[in-house]
Coordinates of C-alpha atoms in Angstrom, one line a residue:
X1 CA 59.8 -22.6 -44.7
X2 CA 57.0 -22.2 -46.7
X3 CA 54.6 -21.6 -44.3
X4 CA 57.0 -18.7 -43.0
X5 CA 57.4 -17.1 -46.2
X6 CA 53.8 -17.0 -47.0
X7 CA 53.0 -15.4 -43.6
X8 CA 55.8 -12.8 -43.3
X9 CA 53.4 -10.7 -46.1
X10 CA 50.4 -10.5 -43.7
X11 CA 51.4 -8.0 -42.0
X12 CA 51.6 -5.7 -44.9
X13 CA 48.3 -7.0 -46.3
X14 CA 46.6 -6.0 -42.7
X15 CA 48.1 -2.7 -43.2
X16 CA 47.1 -1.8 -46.6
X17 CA 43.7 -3.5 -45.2
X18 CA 43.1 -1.0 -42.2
X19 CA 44.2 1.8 -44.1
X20 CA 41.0 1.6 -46.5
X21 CA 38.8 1.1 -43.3
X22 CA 39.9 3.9 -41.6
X23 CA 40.0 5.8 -44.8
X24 CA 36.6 4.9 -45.5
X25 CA 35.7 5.2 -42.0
X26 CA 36.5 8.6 -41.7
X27 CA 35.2 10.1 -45.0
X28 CA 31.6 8.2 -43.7
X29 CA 31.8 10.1 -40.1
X30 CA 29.6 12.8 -41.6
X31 CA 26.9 10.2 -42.3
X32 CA 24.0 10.2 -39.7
X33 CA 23.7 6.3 -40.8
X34 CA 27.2 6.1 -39.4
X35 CA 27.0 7.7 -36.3
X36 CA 26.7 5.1 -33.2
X37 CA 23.9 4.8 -31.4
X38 CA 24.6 4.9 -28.0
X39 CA 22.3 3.2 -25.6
X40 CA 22.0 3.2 -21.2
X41 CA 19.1 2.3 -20.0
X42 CA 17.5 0.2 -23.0
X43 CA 20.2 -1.9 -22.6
X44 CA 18.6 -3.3 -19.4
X45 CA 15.7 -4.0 -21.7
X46 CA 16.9 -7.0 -23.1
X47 CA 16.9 -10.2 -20.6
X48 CA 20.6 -10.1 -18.3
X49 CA 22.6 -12.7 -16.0
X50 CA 23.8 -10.4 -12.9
X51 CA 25.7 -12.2 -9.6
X52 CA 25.1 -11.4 -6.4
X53 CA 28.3 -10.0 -4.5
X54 CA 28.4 -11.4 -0.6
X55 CA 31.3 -10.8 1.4
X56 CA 31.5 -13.3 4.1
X57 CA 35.0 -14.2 2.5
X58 CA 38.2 -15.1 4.0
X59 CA 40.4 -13.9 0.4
X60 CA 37.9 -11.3 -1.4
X61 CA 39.6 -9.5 -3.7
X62 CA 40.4 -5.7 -2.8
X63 CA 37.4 -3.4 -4.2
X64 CA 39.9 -2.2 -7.5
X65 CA 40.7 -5.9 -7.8
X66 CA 37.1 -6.9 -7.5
X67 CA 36.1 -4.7 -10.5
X68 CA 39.2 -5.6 -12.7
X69 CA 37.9 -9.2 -12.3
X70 CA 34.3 -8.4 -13.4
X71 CA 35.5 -6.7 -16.4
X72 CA 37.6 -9.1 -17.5
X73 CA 34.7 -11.7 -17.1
X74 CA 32.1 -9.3 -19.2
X75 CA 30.3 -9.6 -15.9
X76 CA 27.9 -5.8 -16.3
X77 CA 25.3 -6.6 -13.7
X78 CA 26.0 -7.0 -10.2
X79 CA 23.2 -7.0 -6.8
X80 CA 25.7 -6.2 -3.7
X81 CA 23.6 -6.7 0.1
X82 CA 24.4 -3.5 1.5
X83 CA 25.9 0.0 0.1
X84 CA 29.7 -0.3 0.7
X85 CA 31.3 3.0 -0.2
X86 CA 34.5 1.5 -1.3
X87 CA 32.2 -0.7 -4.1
X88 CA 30.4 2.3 -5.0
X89 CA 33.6 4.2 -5.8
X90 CA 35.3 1.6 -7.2
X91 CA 32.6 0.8 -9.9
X92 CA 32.3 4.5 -11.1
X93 CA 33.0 4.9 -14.7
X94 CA 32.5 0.8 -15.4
X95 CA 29.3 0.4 -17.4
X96 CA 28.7 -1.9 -14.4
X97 CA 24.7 -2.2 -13.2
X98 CA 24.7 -2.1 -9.7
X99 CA 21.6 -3.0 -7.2
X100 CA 22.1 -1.8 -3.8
X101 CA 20.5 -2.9 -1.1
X102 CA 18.5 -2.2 2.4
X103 CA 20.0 -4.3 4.8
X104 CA 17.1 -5.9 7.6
X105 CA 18.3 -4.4 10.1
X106 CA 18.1 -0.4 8.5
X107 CA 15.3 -0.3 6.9
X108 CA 12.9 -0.6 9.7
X109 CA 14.1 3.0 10.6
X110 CA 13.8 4.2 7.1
X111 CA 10.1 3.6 7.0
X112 CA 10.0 5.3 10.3
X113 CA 11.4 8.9 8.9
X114 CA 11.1 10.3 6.0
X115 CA 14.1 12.3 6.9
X116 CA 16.2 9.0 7.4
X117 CA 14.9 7.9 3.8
X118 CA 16.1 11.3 2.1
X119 CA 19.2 11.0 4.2
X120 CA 20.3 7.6 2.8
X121 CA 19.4 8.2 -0.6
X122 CA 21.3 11.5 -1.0
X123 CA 24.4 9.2 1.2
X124 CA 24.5 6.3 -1.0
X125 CA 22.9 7.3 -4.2
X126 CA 23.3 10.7 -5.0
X127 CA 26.5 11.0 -4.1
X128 CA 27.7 7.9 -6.9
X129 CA 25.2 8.4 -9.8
X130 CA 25.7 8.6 -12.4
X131 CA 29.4 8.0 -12.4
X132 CA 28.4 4.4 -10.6
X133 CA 25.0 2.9 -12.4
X134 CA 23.1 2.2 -9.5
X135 CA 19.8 0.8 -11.1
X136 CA 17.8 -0.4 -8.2
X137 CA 17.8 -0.7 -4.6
X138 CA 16.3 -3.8 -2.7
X139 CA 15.0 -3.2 0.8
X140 CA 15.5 -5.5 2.9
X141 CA 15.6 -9.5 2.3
X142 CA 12.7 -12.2 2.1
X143 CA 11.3 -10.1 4.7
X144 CA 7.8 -11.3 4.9
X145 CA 9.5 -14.7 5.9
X146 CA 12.5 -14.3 7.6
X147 CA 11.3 -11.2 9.9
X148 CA 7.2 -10.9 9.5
X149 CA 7.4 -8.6 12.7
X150 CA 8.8 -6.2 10.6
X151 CA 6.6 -6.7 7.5
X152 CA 4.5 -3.5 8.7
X153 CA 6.9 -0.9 8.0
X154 CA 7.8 -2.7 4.5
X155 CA 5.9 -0.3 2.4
X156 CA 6.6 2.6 4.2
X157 CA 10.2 2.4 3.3
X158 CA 10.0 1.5 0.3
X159 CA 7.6 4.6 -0.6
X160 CA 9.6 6.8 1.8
X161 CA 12.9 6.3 -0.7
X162 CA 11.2 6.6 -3.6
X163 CA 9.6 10.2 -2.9
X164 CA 13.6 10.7 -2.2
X165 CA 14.0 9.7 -5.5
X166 CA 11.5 12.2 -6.9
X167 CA 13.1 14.9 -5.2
X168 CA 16.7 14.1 -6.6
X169 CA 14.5 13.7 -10.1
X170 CA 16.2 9.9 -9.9
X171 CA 12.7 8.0 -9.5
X172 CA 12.9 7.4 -13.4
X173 CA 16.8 5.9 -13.3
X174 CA 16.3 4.3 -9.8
X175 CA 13.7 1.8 -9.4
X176 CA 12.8 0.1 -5.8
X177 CA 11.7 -2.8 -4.3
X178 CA 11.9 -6.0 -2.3
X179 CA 12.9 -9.5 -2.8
X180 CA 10.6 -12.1 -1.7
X181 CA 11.4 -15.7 -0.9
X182 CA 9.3 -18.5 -3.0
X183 CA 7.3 -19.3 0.1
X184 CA 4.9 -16.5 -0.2
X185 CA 3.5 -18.7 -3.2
X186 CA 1.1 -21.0 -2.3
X187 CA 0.4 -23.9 -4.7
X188 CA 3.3 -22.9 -7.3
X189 CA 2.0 -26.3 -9.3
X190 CA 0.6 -26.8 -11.8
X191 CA 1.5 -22.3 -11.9
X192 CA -2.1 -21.7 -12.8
X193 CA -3.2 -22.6 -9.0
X194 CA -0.8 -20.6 -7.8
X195 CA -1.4 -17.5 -5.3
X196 CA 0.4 -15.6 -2.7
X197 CA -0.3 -16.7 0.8
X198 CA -3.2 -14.5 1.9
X199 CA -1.3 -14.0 5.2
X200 CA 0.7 -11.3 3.6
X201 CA -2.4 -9.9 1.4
X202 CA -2.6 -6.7 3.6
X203 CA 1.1 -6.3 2.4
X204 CA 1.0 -7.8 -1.5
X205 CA -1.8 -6.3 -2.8
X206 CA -0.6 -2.2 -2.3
X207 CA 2.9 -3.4 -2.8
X208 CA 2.4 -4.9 -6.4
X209 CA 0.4 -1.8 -7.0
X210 CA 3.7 0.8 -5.6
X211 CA 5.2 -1.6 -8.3
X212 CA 2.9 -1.5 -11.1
X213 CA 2.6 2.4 -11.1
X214 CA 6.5 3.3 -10.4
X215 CA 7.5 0.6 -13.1
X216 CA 9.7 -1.7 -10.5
X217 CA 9.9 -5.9 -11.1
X218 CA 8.7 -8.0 -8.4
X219 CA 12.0 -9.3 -7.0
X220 CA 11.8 -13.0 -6.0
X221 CA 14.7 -15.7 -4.9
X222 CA 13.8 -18.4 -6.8
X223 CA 16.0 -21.8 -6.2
X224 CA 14.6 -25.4 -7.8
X225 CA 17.4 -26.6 -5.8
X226 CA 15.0 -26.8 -2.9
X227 CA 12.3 -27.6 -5.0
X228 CA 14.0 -30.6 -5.4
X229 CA 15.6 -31.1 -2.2
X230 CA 11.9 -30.7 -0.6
X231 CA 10.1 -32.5 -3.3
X232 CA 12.6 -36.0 -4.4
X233 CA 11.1 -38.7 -6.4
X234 CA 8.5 -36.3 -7.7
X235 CA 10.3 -33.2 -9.6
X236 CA 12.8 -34.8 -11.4
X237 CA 16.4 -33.9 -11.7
X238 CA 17.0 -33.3 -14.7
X239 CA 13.8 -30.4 -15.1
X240 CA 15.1 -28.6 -12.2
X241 CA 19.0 -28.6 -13.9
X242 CA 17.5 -27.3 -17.4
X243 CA 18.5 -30.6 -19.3
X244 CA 16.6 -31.9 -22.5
X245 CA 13.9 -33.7 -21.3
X246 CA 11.1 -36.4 -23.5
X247 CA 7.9 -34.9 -23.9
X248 CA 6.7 -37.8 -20.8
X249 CA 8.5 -36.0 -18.7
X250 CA 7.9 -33.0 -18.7
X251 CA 6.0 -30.8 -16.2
X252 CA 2.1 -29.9 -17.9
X253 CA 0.2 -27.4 -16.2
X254 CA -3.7 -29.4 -16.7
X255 CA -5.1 -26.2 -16.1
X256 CA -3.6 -24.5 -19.9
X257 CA -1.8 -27.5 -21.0
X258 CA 1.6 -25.4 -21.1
X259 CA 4.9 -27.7 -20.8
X260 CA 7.4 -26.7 -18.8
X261 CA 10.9 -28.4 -19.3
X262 CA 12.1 -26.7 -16.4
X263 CA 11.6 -25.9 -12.8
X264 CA 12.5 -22.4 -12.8
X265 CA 10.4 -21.2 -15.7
X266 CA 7.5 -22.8 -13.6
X267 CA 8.3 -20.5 -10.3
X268 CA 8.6 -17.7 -12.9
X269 CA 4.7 -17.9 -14.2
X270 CA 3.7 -19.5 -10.7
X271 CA 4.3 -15.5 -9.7
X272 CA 2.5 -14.1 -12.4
X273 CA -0.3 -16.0 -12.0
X274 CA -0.1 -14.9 -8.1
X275 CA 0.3 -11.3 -9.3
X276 CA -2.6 -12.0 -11.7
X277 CA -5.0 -13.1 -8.6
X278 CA -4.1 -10.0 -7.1
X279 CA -5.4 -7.8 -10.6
X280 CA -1.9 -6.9 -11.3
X281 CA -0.6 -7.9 -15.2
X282 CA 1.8 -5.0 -15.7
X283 CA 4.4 -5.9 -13.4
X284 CA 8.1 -7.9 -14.4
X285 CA 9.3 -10.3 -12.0
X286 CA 12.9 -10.0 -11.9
X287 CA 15.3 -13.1 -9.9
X288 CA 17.1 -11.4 -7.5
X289 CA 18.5 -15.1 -6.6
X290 CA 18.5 -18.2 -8.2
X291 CA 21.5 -21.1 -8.1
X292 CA 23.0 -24.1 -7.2
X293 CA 25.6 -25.3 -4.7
X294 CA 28.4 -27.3 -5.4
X295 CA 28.9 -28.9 -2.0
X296 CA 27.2 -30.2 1.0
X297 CA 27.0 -32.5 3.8
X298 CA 25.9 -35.8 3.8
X299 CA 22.1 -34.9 3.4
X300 CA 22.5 -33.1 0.6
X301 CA 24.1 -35.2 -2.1
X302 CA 22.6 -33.4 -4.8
X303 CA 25.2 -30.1 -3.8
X304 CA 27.9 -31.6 -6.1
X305 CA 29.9 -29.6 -9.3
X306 CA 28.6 -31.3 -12.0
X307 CA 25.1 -30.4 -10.6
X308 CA 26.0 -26.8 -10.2
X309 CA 28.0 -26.5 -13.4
X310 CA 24.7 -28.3 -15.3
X311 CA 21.9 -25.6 -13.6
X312 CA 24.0 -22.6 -14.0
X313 CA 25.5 -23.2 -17.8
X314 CA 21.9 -24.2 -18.5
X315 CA 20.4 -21.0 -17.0
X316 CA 22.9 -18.7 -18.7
X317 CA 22.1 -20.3 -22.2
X318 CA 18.6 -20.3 -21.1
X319 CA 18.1 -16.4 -20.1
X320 CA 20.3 -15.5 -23.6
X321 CA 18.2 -17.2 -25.6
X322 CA 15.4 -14.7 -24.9
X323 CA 12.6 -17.4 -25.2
X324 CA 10.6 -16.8 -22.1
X325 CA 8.3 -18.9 -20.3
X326 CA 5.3 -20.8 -22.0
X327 CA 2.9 -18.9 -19.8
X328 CA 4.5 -15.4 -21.3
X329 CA 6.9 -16.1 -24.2
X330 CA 7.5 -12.4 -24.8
X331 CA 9.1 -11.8 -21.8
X332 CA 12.2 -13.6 -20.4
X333 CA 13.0 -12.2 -16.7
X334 CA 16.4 -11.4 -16.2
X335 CA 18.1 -13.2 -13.7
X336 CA 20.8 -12.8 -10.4
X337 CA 23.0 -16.0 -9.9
X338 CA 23.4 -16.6 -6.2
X339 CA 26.8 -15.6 -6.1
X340 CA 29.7 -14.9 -7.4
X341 CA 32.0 -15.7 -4.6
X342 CA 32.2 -18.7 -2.2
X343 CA 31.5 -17.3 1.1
X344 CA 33.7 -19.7 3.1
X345 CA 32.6 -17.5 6.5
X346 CA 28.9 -18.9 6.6
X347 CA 27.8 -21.0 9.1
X348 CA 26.8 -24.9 8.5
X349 CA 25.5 -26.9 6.7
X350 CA 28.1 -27.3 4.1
X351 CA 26.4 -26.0 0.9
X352 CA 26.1 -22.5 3.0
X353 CA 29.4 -21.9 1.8
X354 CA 29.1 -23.8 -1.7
X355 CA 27.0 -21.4 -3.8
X356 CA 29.9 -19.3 -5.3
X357 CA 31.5 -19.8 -9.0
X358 CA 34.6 -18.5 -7.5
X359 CA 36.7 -18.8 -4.7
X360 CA 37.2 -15.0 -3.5
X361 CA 40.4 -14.8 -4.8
X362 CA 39.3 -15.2 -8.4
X363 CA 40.0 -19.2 -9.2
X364 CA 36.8 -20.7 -10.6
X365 CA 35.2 -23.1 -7.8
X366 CA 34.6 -25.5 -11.3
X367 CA 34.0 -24.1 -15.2
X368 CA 31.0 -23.7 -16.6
X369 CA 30.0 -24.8 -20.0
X370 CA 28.6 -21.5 -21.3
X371 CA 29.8 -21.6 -25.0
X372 CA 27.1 -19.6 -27.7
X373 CA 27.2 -16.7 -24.8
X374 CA 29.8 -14.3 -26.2
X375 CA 32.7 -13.5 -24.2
X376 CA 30.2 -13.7 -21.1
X377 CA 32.5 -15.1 -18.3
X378 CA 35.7 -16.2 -19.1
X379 CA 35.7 -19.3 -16.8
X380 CA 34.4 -21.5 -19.5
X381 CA 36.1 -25.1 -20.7
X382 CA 36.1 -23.4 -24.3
X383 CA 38.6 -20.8 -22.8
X384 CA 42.2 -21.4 -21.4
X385 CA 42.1 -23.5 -18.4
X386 CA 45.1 -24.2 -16.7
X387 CA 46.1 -26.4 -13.3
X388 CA 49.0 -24.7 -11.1
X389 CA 50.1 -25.3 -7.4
X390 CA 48.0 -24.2 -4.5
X391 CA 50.4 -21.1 -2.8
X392 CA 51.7 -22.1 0.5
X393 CA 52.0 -25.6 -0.2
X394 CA 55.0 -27.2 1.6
X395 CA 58.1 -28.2 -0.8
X396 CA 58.0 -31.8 0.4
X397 CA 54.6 -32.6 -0.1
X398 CA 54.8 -30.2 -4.1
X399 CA 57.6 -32.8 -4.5
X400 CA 55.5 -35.8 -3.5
X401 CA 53.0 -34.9 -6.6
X402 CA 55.6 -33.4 -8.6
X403 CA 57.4 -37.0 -8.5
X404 CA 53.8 -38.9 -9.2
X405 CA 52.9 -36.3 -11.9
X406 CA 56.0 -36.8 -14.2
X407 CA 56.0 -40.5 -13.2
X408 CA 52.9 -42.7 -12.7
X409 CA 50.9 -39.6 -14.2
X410 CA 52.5 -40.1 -17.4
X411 CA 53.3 -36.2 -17.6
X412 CA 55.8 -34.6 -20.8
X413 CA 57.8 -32.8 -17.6
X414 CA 60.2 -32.5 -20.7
X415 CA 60.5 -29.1 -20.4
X416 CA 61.8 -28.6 -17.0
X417 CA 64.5 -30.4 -17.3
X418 CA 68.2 -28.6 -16.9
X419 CA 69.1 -26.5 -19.8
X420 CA 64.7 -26.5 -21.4
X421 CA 62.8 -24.0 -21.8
X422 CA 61.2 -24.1 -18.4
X423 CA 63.6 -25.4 -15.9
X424 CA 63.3 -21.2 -14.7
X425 CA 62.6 -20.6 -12.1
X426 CA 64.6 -23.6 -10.6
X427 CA 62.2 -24.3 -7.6
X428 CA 59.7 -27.2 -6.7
X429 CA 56.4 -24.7 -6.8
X430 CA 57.4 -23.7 -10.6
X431 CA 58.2 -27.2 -11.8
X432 CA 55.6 -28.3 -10.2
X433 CA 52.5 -26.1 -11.7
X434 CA 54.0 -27.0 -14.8
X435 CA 54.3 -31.0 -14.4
X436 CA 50.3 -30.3 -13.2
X437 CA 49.3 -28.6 -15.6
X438 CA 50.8 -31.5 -18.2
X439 CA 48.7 -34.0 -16.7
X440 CA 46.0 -31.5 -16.9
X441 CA 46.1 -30.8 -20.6
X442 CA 46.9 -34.5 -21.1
X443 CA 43.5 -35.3 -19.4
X444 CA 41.5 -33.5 -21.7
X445 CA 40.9 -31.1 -18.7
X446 CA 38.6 -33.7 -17.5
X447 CA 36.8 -33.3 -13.9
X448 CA 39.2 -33.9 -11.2
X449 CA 42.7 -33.9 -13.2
X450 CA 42.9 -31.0 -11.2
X451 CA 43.0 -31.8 -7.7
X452 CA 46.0 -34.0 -6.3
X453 CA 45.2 -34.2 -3.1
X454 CA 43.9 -31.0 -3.0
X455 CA 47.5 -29.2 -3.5
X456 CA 46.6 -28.1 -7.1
X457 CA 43.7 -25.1 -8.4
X458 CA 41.9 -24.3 -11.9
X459 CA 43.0 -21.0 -13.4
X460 CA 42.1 -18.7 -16.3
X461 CA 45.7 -17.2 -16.0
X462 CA 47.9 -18.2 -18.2
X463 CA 51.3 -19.6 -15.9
X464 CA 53.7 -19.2 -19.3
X465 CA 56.2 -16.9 -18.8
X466 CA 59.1 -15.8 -21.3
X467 CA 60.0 -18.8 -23.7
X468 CA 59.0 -20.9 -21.0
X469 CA 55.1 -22.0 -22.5
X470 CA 52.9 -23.9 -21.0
X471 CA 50.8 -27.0 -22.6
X472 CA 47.4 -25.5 -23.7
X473 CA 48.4 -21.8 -24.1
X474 CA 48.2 -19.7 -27.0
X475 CA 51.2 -18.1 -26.7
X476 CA 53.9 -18.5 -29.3
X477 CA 57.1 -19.5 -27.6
X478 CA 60.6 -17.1 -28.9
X479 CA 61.6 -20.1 -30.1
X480 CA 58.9 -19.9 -32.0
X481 CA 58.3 -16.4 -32.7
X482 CA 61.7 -16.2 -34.0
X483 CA 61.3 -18.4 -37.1
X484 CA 57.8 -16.9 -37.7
X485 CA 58.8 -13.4 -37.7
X486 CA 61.3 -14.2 -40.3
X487 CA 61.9 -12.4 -43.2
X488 CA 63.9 -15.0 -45.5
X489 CA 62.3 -16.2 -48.4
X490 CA 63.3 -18.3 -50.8
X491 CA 63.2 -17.7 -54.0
X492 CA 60.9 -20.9 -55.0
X493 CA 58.2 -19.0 -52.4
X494 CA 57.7 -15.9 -54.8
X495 CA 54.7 -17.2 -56.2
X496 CA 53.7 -18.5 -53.1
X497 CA 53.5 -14.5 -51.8
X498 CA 52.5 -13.3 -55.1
X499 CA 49.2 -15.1 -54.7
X500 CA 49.1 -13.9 -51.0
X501 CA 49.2 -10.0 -52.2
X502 CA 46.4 -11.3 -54.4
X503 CA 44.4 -12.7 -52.0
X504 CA 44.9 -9.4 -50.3
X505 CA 43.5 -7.3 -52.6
X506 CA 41.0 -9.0 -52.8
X507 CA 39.5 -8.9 -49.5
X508 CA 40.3 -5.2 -49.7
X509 CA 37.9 -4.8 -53.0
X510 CA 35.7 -6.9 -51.0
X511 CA 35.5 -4.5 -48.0
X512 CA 35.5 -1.4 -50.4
X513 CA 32.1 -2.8 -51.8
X514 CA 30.6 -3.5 -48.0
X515 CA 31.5 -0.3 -46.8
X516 CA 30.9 1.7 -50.0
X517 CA 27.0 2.3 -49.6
X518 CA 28.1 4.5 -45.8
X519 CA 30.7 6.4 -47.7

C-alpha cells in the first residue's frame, strides 16, 4: 500500500504543475522569442528516409487507411509510381511529402505536346497543392535502361512540365526529374574512376545542366544488394549491410585514399564524381530507391530477414546521423526505401515480391532495429510487438498450436482458463493469439517465435482488450487500475505524501526558473 498512497498525490502535483506552464505560457505569448517558428520547405533540407508506395498488392490498405498507417508510423515522405487521385486526396492536410511520378508509358506523349504537359500538371498538381505536398515529380523510370528507344523525348518532358510549372508559379515548390538506374555508371570503383556511360552523353550532359539551373537532385536507384549479388567473394557482406567493419576491410578509393565502410555511400560519390566529369558540382543526388529483400529463391540466398532487417535499420541510423559520404561529408543524400509494402502480385523470381517492410495489410514483414530514430516507424523491437492468429485460420488446426503452445511450448495460458481474466471471448482464435503471444513474450521476441507453421503474424497492435491484458503490453489491467487509483491512505503514509508535495514543488520552482527568462 505504500506505493498506492504515494502515487494517488501525482495527480494533483501534475495539476498544480501544468497550471504554472500554461500560466507562464500564456503571459510569454507576447514574446517574439516565444512565437514558433514554423518551417515547410526547409524541413526538406535536412537529410529524410521516404518509402516508395507500389500497389501490386492483393490486401492494400484503403487510401484513408493507408494514410492513418503512415501517420501512425511518423512516415512524412512518400514516392508513389503514378498520380492516383484517391492518394492525392487522401494525403491533403497530412504534412506528408509526396513525389509523383510519370509513368513509361505517358510520358513519351508529354514530351511530344506542350499542351499535354500543361494539361497533366494543372490535372494532377494544381488541382492538390498545396493542401497535398507534392514535392517532386519523377518522369518516367530508369528510362535510359529499361526503354532507350524512348530516351529522345526524355528531356523534352521533363522541360515541357516544368515551363507548366512556371506558369502555375509552382517551379519553386515543385522540382522535376528522372530516376536513373546504377548502370549508367561506368566503373563506380574505386568512385574516383567513375563516369556515366558515354552512350547516354547526348542525354546526361543537358540533363544535369536542366538540373543544375532549376535546383532538382539527380534521382538514382541505388541497391548494393546487386552489387553484391553480381560481385560475391569480392564486396563483402557486411560493407554492403552497413555493419562495423576493421579498418582491413574496408573499401579505399587509391585514387584519394577515402574509406568507405559501406557500399551505398560508394554508389553515392561514384555519381558525383560522374556528375563532376560531366562539369556539373552543384547538383544533389537524391535515392529514389535503395533496399533489400527479405526472400528469394534458391539463387538468391542472400534475400533472407535478418539481411533486410540489418541494411535497412543500418541505413535509417545511417541517413539520421547526417554524416555524409567521405567524398562530401557536408552533404548526406536523402534517401527512398524500396518499399513500404510487399507486392505479393509481381512476377518471379521470389525476392520480386520480398522488398516490402509490410505486408499490405499493415503487419510488419519482420521489425527493424531502428532505436536512436525518434518515434520514426513504430515497427521497431523497442516498441510493442505482439504474436496473434493469422485470420481465416481453421479451428482445428488454431487448436493443434494452441495445444502445443500451452503444452510443449511451455506457455503461462493461465489466463484463459474458465472464470480468468481472458477466457473472453470463449473461442479457439482468442485463446489462441493469446497462448501465442505467451510463447512469444516468453521467447524474448526472438526470430521465428512467431511463426507456428505459418498460422501466427507480428503486430504493433496491441490484442488486450478490457481486463483481459496481454503479456508485453503496457496497459494496466482493472484489476489493476483499481488498486492504483485508490484513494485510501494510511495514516503511517502521511509523511510518505508530505515529502511527495515537496518533491512537487520543487520541480515547479524548478520549471518557474527555466521558463522565467521567456516570461
Amino acid at each position: 500500500m505504500a506505493a498506492t498512497s504515494k502515487f494517488s498525490t501525482v495527480p494533483t502535483c501534475l495539476l498544480l504543475f501544468f497550471i504554472v506552464i500554461f500560466n507562464l505560457l500564456i503571459s510569454a505569448k507576447s514574446s517574439p522569442l516565444s512565437q514558433p517558428i514554423i518551417k515547410t520547405q526547409e524541413q526538406d533540407k535536412d537529410p529524410f528516409i521516404g518509402f516508395n508506395i507500389g500497389t501490386d498488392v492483393t490486401t492494400l490498405l484503403p487510401p484513408p487507411h493507408l494514410i492513418n498507417f503512415l501517420q501512425t508510423q511518423n512516415i512524412n515522405h512518400v514516392r508513389l509510381y503514378d498520380s492516383d487521385p484517391n492518394l492525392l486526396k487522401a494525403l491533403s492536410k497530412t504534412n506528408i511529402r509526396v513525389v509523383i511520378s510519370v509513368p513509361n508509358n505517358q510520358f513519351l506523349a508529354i514530351g511530344s505536346s506542350n499542351t499535354t504537359a500543361a494539361s497533366w500538371i494543372d490535372r494532377n498538381v494544381v488541382a492538390y497543392y498545396p493542401e497535398t505536398l507534392i514535392t517532386a515529380i519523377s518522369v518516367g523510370d530508369e528510362v535510359l535502361t529499361t526503354v532507350p528507344s524512348s530516351a529522345p523525348l526524355l528531356l523534352p518532358a521533363i522541360e515541357s512540365l516544368y515551363n507548366a510549372l512556371v506558369a502555375s508559379n509552382l517551379h519553386d515548390q515543385v522540382k522535376v526529374s528522372t530516376p536513373h538506374a546504377a548502370s549508367i555508371m561506368l566503373e563506380t570503383f574505386p568512385p574516383s574512376q567513375a563516369y556515366f556511360n558515354q552512350t547516354w552523353r547526348s542525354v546526361m550532359e543537358p540533363l544535369l545542366n536542366f538540373l543544375s539551373k532549376t535546383g532538382s537532385p539527380l534521382m538514382m536507384n541505388l541497391y548494393p544488394y546487386y552489387v553484391y549479388m553480381e560481385n560475391k567473394g569480392v564486396v563483402p557482406l557486411d560493407n554492403c549491410l552497413f555493419k562495423p567493419l576493421t579498418p582491413s576491410k574496408e573499401m579505399v578509393d587509391p585514387n584519394t585514399l577515402l574509406h568507405y565502410t559501406n557500399v551505398l555511400d560508394a554508389m553515392v560519390d561514384a555519381a558525383y564524381v560522374s556528375m563532376k566529369n560531366l562539369n556539373v558540382t552543384d547538383v544533389v543526388v537524391l535515392v529514389t530507391e535503395t533496399g533489400w529483400p527479405s526472400r528469394g529463391d534458391s539463387k538468391e540466398p542472400y534475400a533472407t530477414l535478418d539481411n533486410a532487417d540489418s541494411y535497412n535499420s543500418n541505413l535509417i541510423r545511417h541517413v539520421f546521423e547526417g554524416t555524409g559520404t567521405p567524398l562530401h561529408p557536408e552533404m548526406t543524400s536523402s534517401v527512398y526505401i524500396y518499399e513500404l509494402f510487399d507486392e505479393d502480385k509481381r512476377a518471379p523470381p521470389v525476392s520480386e515480391a520480398s522488398w516490402g517492410l509490410f505486408y499490405g495489410n499493415s503487419t510488419p514483414v519482420y521489425l527493424l532495429h531502428v532505436s536512436g530514430s525518434g518515434a520514426f516507424l513504430a515497427n521497431d523491437t523497442t516498441n510493442e510487438t505482439y504474436c496473434v492468429a493469422v485470420d481465416g485460420v481453421d479451428v482445428k488446426t488454431l487448436q493443434a498450436a494452441l495445444d502445443w503452445a500451452c503444452g510443449p511450448g511451455r506457455a503461462d495460458c493461465s489466463e484463459i482458463q474458465p472464470g480468468e481474466s481472458c477466457y473472453q471471448p470463449n473461442n479457439v482464435k482468442g485463446h489462441t493469439s493469446f497462448a501465442f503471444n505467451s510463447y512469444y513474450q516468453k521467447e524474448g521476441r526472438g526470430s521465428g517465435s512467431c511463426d507456428f507453421k505459418g498460422v501466427a503474424m507480428i503486430t504493433t497492435t496491441d490484442p488486450s482488450h478490457g481486463s483481459c491484458i496481454f503479456p508485453g503490453s503496457k496497459k494496466v489491467g482493472n484489476r489493476t487500475q483499481t488498486v492504483v487509483n485508490s484513494t485510501q491512505v494510511p495514516g503511517g503514509e502521511a509523511s510518505t505524501r508530505s515529502l511527495s508535495r515537496g518533491f512537487c514543488v520543487s520541480i515547479m520552482i524548478l520549471v518557474t526558473y527555466i521558463l522565467l527568462p521567456l516570461w
